[in-house]
Coordinates of C-alpha atoms in Angstrom, one line a residue:
M1089 CA -0.1 -0.1 -0.1
E1090 CA 2.9 2.3 0.7
N1091 CA 4.5 1.8 -2.4
T1092 CA 1.2 2.7 -4.4
E1093 CA 0.9 5.9 -2.4
N1094 CA 4.4 7.0 -3.1
T1095 CA 4.1 6.0 -7.0
V1096 CA 1.1 8.3 -7.7
P1097 CA 2.8 11.5 -6.7
A1098 CA 6.1 10.3 -8.6
R1099 CA 4.1 9.9 -11.6
S1100 CA 2.6 13.4 -11.3
S1101 CA 5.8 15.0 -10.8
V1102 CA 7.0 13.3 -14.1
R1103 CA 4.3 14.6 -16.1
L1104 CA 4.4 18.2 -14.3
T1105 CA 8.1 18.4 -15.3
A1106 CA 7.6 17.2 -18.8
L1107 CA 4.9 19.7 -19.3
K1108 CA 6.8 22.7 -17.9
A1109 CA 9.7 21.8 -20.1
A1110 CA 7.4 21.4 -23.2
F1111 CA 5.5 24.6 -23.0
P1112 CA 8.0 27.2 -23.7
H1113 CA 8.8 25.3 -27.1
T1114 CA 5.1 25.8 -28.2
I1115 CA 4.6 29.3 -27.3
P1116 CA 5.4 30.5 -30.9
I1117 CA 3.1 27.8 -32.2
M1118 CA 0.2 29.2 -29.7
A1119 CA 0.5 32.7 -31.3
G1120 CA 0.2 31.2 -34.9
F1121 CA -2.6 28.3 -34.4
L1122 CA -4.7 30.8 -32.2
F1123 CA -4.7 33.5 -35.0
L1124 CA -5.2 31.0 -37.8
G1125 CA -7.6 29.0 -36.1
I1126 CA -9.7 31.9 -35.5
A1127 CA -9.6 32.7 -39.1
Y1128 CA -10.7 29.2 -39.7
G1129 CA -13.4 29.3 -37.4
I1130 CA -14.8 32.6 -38.8
Y1131 CA -14.6 30.9 -42.4
M1132 CA -16.4 28.0 -41.3
N1133 CA -19.0 30.2 -39.8
V1134 CA -19.6 32.8 -42.8
S1135 CA -19.8 29.7 -44.9
G1136 CA -23.0 28.5 -42.9
F1137 CA -21.7 26.2 -40.4
S1138 CA -22.1 26.4 -36.6
F1139 CA -19.2 26.5 -34.4
V1140 CA -19.5 23.0 -33.7
Y1141 CA -18.2 21.9 -37.0
P1142 CA -14.5 23.9 -36.6
M1143 CA -14.5 22.5 -33.1
L1144 CA -14.9 18.9 -34.1
T1145 CA -12.9 19.1 -37.2
A1146 CA -10.2 20.7 -35.1
L1147 CA -10.6 17.7 -32.5
L1148 CA -10.8 14.7 -34.9
V1149 CA -9.3 15.7 -38.3
Y1150 CA -6.7 18.2 -37.0
G1151 CA -5.2 18.6 -40.4
G1152 CA -4.4 22.2 -40.7
S1153 CA -4.6 23.2 -44.4
L1154 CA -6.9 20.2 -45.0
E1155 CA -9.5 21.6 -42.7
F1156 CA -9.8 24.6 -44.9
V1157 CA -10.4 22.4 -47.9
I1158 CA -12.9 20.5 -46.0
V1159 CA -15.3 23.6 -46.1
S1160 CA -15.7 23.3 -49.9
M1161 CA -16.0 19.5 -49.6
L1162 CA -18.7 19.8 -47.3
L1163 CA -20.6 22.5 -49.6
A1164 CA -19.9 20.3 -52.8
P1165 CA -21.8 17.3 -53.9
F1166 CA -21.1 14.0 -52.2
A1167 CA -17.7 12.6 -53.8
P1168 CA -16.2 10.2 -51.5
L1169 CA -13.4 9.1 -54.0
Q1170 CA -12.4 12.7 -54.8
A1171 CA -12.3 13.6 -51.0
F1172 CA -10.0 10.6 -50.2
L1173 CA -7.7 11.4 -53.0
M1174 CA -7.5 15.1 -52.0
T1175 CA -6.9 14.1 -48.4
L1176 CA -4.4 11.7 -49.5
M1177 CA -2.4 14.3 -51.5
I1178 CA -2.5 17.0 -49.1
Q1179 CA -1.5 15.0 -46.3
A1180 CA 0.9 12.7 -47.8
R1181 CA 3.9 14.4 -46.3
H1182 CA 2.8 13.0 -43.0
L1183 CA 3.9 9.5 -44.2
F1184 CA 7.5 10.9 -44.2
Y1185 CA 7.2 12.4 -41.0
G1186 CA 5.8 9.2 -39.4
I1187 CA 9.0 7.2 -40.6
S1188 CA 11.4 10.0 -39.4
M1189 CA 9.9 9.5 -35.9
L1190 CA 9.7 5.8 -35.7
D1191 CA 12.6 5.8 -33.4
R1192 CA 11.6 8.6 -31.3
F1193 CA 8.3 7.0 -30.7
K1194 CA 9.8 3.7 -29.3
D1195 CA 9.0 2.8 -25.8
T1196 CA 6.5 5.7 -25.3
G1197 CA 3.6 3.0 -24.5
W1198 CA 0.1 4.1 -25.0
K1199 CA 1.2 7.6 -25.7
K1200 CA 2.4 6.5 -29.2
Y1201 CA -1.2 6.3 -30.6
Y1202 CA -2.0 10.1 -29.9
L1203 CA 1.6 11.1 -30.9
I1204 CA 0.9 9.6 -34.4
F1205 CA -2.7 11.2 -34.7
G1206 CA -1.4 14.7 -33.6
L1207 CA 1.8 14.8 -35.7
C1208 CA 1.4 18.2 -37.7
D1209 CA 4.3 20.1 -39.2
E1210 CA 4.8 22.1 -36.3
T1211 CA 4.8 19.5 -33.6
F1212 CA 7.0 17.5 -35.9
S1213 CA 9.3 20.3 -36.0
I1214 CA 9.6 20.6 -32.3
N1215 CA 9.8 16.8 -31.3
Y1216 CA 12.2 16.0 -34.1
T1217 CA 14.6 18.9 -33.1
A1218 CA 14.3 19.8 -29.5
E1219 CA 16.9 19.0 -27.2
I1220 CA 14.9 17.4 -24.2
P1221 CA 16.4 18.5 -21.0
E1222 CA 18.2 15.8 -18.5
G1223 CA 15.8 14.2 -16.4
V1224 CA 12.5 15.0 -18.4
D1225 CA 10.7 12.1 -19.7
K1226 CA 10.9 11.8 -23.6
G1227 CA 7.4 10.3 -24.1
W1228 CA 5.6 12.8 -21.8
F1229 CA 7.7 15.8 -23.3
M1230 CA 6.4 14.7 -26.8
F1231 CA 2.9 14.1 -25.7
F1232 CA 2.5 17.6 -24.1
V1233 CA 4.1 19.4 -27.1
T1234 CA 1.4 17.3 -29.2
L1235 CA -1.4 18.1 -26.9
L1236 CA -0.8 21.7 -26.1
N1237 CA -0.5 22.4 -29.9
Q1238 CA -3.6 20.8 -30.6
I1239 CA -5.3 22.7 -27.7
Y1240 CA -4.2 26.0 -29.4
W1241 CA -5.8 25.0 -32.6
V1242 CA -9.0 23.7 -31.1
A1243 CA -9.3 26.7 -29.0
G1244 CA -8.8 29.3 -31.9
S1245 CA -11.1 27.3 -34.3
T1246 CA -14.0 27.4 -31.5
L1247 CA -13.7 30.8 -30.8
G1248 CA -13.5 31.8 -34.5
G1249 CA -16.8 29.8 -34.9
I1250 CA -18.4 31.2 -31.9
F1251 CA -17.7 34.9 -32.5
G1252 CA -18.1 34.8 -36.1
S1253 CA -21.7 35.1 -35.9
F1254 CA -21.1 38.3 -33.9
I1255 CA -18.9 40.1 -36.5
S1256 CA -20.8 42.9 -38.0
F1257 CA -18.5 43.9 -40.8
N1258 CA -18.6 42.4 -44.3
T1259 CA -17.3 39.1 -44.5
E1260 CA -17.5 38.7 -48.2
G1261 CA -14.6 37.2 -49.7
L1262 CA -13.2 35.9 -46.5
G1263 CA -12.9 32.6 -48.2
F1264 CA -9.8 34.1 -49.8
V1265 CA -7.8 33.2 -46.6
M1266 CA -7.3 29.6 -47.8
A1267 CA -5.8 30.9 -50.9
A1268 CA -3.8 33.5 -49.1
M1269 CA -2.5 31.0 -46.9
F1270 CA -1.2 28.7 -49.4
V1271 CA 0.5 31.7 -51.1
V1272 CA 2.3 32.7 -48.1
I1273 CA 3.4 29.1 -47.3
F1274 CA 4.7 28.8 -50.9
L1275 CA 6.6 32.1 -50.7
S1276 CA 8.2 31.2 -47.2
N1277 CA 9.2 27.9 -48.7
W1278 CA 10.5 29.7 -51.9
E1279 CA 12.7 32.0 -49.7
K1280 CA 14.3 28.9 -48.0
E1281 CA 15.2 27.1 -51.1
D1282 CA 18.6 27.1 -52.7
N1283 CA 17.0 25.3 -55.6
H1284 CA 13.7 26.5 -56.9
T1285 CA 13.1 23.3 -59.4
A1286 CA 10.4 21.6 -57.0
S1287 CA 8.6 24.9 -56.6
L1288 CA 8.6 25.5 -60.3
V1289 CA 7.5 22.1 -61.0
G1290 CA 4.4 22.9 -58.8
L1291 CA 3.7 26.0 -60.7
A1292 CA 4.0 24.5 -64.0
A1293 CA 1.8 21.7 -63.3
A1294 CA -1.1 23.9 -61.8
A1295 CA -1.0 26.1 -64.7
A1296 CA -1.1 23.2 -67.3
C1297 CA -3.8 21.2 -65.5
R1298 CA -5.9 24.6 -65.1
L1299 CA -5.8 24.8 -68.9
F1300 CA -7.3 21.2 -69.3
F1301 CA -9.6 21.1 -66.2
S1302 CA -12.2 23.0 -64.6
A1303 CA -11.6 25.3 -61.5
D1304 CA -13.3 22.5 -59.5
D1305 CA -11.5 19.5 -61.0
F1306 CA -8.0 20.6 -61.6
M1307 CA -6.4 20.0 -58.0
I1308 CA -6.2 16.3 -58.0
P1309 CA -4.6 16.2 -61.7
T1310 CA -2.3 18.9 -60.6
M1311 CA -1.2 17.0 -57.4
I1312 CA -0.8 13.8 -59.4
A1313 CA 1.3 15.8 -62.0
I1314 CA 3.5 17.3 -59.3
L1315 CA 4.1 13.7 -57.6
C1316 CA 5.2 12.4 -61.2
G1317 CA 7.3 15.3 -61.9
L1318 CA 9.2 15.2 -58.5
T1319 CA 9.5 11.6 -58.7
L1320 CA 11.3 11.8 -62.0
L1321 CA 13.5 14.7 -61.0
R1322 CA 14.4 13.2 -57.4
Q1323 CA 17.8 12.4 -57.9
P1324 CA 19.0 15.7 -59.3
L1325 CA 17.0 17.5 -56.3
E1326 CA 18.7 15.2 -53.8
R1327 CA 21.8 16.1 -55.2
G1328 CA 21.1 19.8 -55.0
G1329 CA 22.1 20.3 -58.5
K1330 CA 20.5 21.7 -61.4
V1331 CA 18.5 19.6 -63.7
Q1332 CA 20.3 18.8 -66.9

């Protein structure tokens, strides 16, 4: 009985120590997720959905850019195959994230399943690169990084969904926030690149597919074209050289 009583405080101390170590790493993510989450919640609200929808998608889908795309999917005619392919193309990068985290997720017990579910870009960046302080449990550290980041996103999305109905200014054109978000991501990536071949392949594929497909149907062919193009150019891109 005495051992059990001593174990409970010890476990609580381990979790609290990991939470304190994880929180500072997530502060920059909190600022971005709250702002973007509120924009997403407002976007859902002005598209005709109650706050329950952004709250549940933030909890259950937790896909960032995918959640913005979900709005148009919910408003479009039922097309499960197209929705599946679109989701796969947008989130395919998580396959590589998961492979990179296989070793780090070892020996984390039941927490591994939540760590897999909550592996977004920002969480991957922290959990993969952060130097965990000595004495801090690795599994709980990664767990709290993942949990805190999702809490920020859920809170922002829910607040945007709730207060979106009280906004009195003209929200026409707010749907452009999704396009603007992708433009910002693209430009940020462009600035970090030494070789712009991959980005140019994406631009060329989008432009070419738009010539042959409608605005509603060109996205999936574009994703397929980008995948094929980057596969063909993989070796030159990995060498960091220019394509001959």
